[in-house]
Coordinates of C-alpha atoms in Angstrom, one line a residue:
X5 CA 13.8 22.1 0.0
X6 CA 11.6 18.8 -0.1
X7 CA 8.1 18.1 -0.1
X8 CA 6.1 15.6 1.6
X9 CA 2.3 14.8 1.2
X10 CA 0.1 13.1 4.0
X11 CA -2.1 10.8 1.7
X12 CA -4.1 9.4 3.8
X13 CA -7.6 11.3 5.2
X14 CA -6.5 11.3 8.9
X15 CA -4.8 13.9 10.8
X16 CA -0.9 12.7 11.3
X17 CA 1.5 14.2 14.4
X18 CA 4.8 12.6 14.5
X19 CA 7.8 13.3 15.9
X20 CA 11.1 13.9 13.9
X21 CA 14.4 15.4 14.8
X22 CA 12.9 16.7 18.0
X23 CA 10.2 18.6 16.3
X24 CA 6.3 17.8 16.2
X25 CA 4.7 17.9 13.2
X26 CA 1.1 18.1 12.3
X27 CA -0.2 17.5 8.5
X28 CA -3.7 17.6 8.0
X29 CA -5.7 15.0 5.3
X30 CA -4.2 15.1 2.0
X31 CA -1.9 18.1 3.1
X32 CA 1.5 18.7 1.2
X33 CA 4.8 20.3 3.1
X34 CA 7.7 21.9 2.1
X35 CA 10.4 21.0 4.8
X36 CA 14.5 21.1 5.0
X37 CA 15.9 18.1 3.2
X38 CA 16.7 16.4 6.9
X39 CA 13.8 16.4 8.1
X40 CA 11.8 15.5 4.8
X41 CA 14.2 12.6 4.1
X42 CA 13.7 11.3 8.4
X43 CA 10.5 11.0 7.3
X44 CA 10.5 9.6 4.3
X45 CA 12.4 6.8 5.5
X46 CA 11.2 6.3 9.3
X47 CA 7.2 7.6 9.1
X48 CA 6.4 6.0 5.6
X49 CA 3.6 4.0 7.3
X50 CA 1.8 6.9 8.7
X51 CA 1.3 7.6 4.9
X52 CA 3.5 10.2 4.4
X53 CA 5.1 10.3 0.8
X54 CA 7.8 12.5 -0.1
X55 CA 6.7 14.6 -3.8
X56 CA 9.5 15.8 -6.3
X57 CA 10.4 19.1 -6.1
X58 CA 8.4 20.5 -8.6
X59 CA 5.7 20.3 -5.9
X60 CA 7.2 23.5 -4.4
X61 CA 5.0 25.7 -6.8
X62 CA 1.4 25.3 -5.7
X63 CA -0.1 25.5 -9.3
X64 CA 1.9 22.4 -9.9
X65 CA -0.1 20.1 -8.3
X66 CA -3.3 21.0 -10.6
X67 CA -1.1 20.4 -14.1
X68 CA -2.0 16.8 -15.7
X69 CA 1.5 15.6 -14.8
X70 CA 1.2 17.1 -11.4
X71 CA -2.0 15.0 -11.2
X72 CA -0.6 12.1 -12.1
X73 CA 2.5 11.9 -9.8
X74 CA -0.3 13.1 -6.7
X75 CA -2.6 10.3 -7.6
X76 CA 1.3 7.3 -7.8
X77 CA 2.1 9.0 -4.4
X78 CA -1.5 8.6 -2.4
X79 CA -1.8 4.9 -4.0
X80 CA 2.0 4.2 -2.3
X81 CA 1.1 6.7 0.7
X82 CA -2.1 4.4 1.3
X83 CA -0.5 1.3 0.8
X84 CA 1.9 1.8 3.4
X85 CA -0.2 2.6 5.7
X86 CA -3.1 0.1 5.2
X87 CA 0.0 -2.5 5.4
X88 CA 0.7 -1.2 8.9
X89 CA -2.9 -1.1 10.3
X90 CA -3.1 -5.0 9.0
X91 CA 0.3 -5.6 10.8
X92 CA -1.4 -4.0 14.1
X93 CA -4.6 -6.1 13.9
X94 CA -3.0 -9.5 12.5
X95 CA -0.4 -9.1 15.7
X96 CA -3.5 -8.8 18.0
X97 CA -5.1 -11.7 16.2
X98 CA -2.4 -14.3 15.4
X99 CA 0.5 -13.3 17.8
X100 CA -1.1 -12.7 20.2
X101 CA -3.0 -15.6 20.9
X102 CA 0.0 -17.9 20.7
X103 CA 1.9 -16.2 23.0
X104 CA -1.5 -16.8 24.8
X105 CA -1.4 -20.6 24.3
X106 CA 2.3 -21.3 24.6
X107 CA 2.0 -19.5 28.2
X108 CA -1.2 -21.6 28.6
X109 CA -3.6 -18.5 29.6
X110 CA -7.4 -19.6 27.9
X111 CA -8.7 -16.3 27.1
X112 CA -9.7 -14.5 23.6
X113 CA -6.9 -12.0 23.0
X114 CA -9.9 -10.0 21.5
X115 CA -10.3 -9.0 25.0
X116 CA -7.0 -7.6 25.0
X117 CA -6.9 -5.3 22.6
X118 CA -5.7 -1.9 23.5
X119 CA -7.5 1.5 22.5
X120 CA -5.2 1.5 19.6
X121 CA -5.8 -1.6 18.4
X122 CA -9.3 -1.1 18.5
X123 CA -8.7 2.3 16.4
X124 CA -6.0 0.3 13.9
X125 CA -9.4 -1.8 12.8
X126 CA -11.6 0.9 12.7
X127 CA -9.6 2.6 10.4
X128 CA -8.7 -0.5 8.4
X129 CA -12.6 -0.8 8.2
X130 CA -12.9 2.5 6.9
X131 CA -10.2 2.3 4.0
X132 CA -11.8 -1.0 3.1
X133 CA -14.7 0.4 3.2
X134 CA -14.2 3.3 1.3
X135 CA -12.7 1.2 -1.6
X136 CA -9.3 3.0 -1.0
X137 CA -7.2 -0.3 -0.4
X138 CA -6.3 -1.3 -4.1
X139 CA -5.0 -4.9 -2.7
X140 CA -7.9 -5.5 -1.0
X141 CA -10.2 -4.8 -3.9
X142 CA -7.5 -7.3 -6.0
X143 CA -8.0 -10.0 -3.8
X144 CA -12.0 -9.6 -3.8
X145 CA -11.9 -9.2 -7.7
X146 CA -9.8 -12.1 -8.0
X147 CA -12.0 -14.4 -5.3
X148 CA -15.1 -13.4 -7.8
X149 CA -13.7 -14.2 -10.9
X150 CA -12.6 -17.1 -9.5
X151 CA -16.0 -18.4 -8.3
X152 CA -17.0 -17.6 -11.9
X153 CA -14.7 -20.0 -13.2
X154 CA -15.5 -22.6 -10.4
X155 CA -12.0 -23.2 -8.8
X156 CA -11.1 -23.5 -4.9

């Protein structure tokens, strides 16, 4: 068997070998090899993680190494998926409004976002927010420290 932990704090549903499956915030799976390794592999972004096997006993998770490999698996689970929701808004942003200009259409491809776009920032708002993004709080640590030493 395999195990596979949803690390982010929203509900995920996906889809994988014909099957829906639901995991709940923070919720760890044991699942046939196939399927765990489908989404592994294909639903990484949706922060799924797969766990090593010593996650199949429950009590493992609360043991200081259990801890430890949880706490590497969220940070790579959250990663992942804060990488995708930038991808969704930076497309709305960026691509989108050049493929506006090169067809010459003058509007603000704000205007155009879809429902899901619109959700892709909330959320991205929310992990930044909630100090969960460890690259965002990089690049803020290093634009401080960086004003403290007066550069551009």
């Amino acid at each position: 068997m395999a195990v596979i932990f949803n690390a982010t704090n929203e509900e995920v549903t996906t889809v994988a070998h014909g099957n829906y499956f639901t995991f709940k915030p923070k919720q760890i799976k044991i699942m046939t090899p196939g399927v765990a390794m489908f989404l592994q592999m294909n639903r990484a972004e949706d922060g799924l993680v797969a766990l090593p096997d010593d996650f199949e006993d429950p009590s493992y998770q609360h043991t200081p190494t259990g801890k430890e490999a949880l706490k590497k698996a969220e940070a790579e689970g959250l990663s992942k998926f804060i990488a995708k929701l930038e991808w969704i808004v930076r497309n709305n942003l960026e691509s989108l409004r050049k493929d506006l200009r090169m067809k010459n259409i003058d509007t603000d491809p704000r205007g155009l976002a879809s429902d899901g776009e619109l959700k892709a920032m909330e959320l991205l708002s929310k992990y930044r927010a909630t100090g969960e993004d460890e690259q965002h709080k990089r690049l803020e640590k290093f634009k401080e420290l960086q004003e403290k030493l007066g550069m551009k």
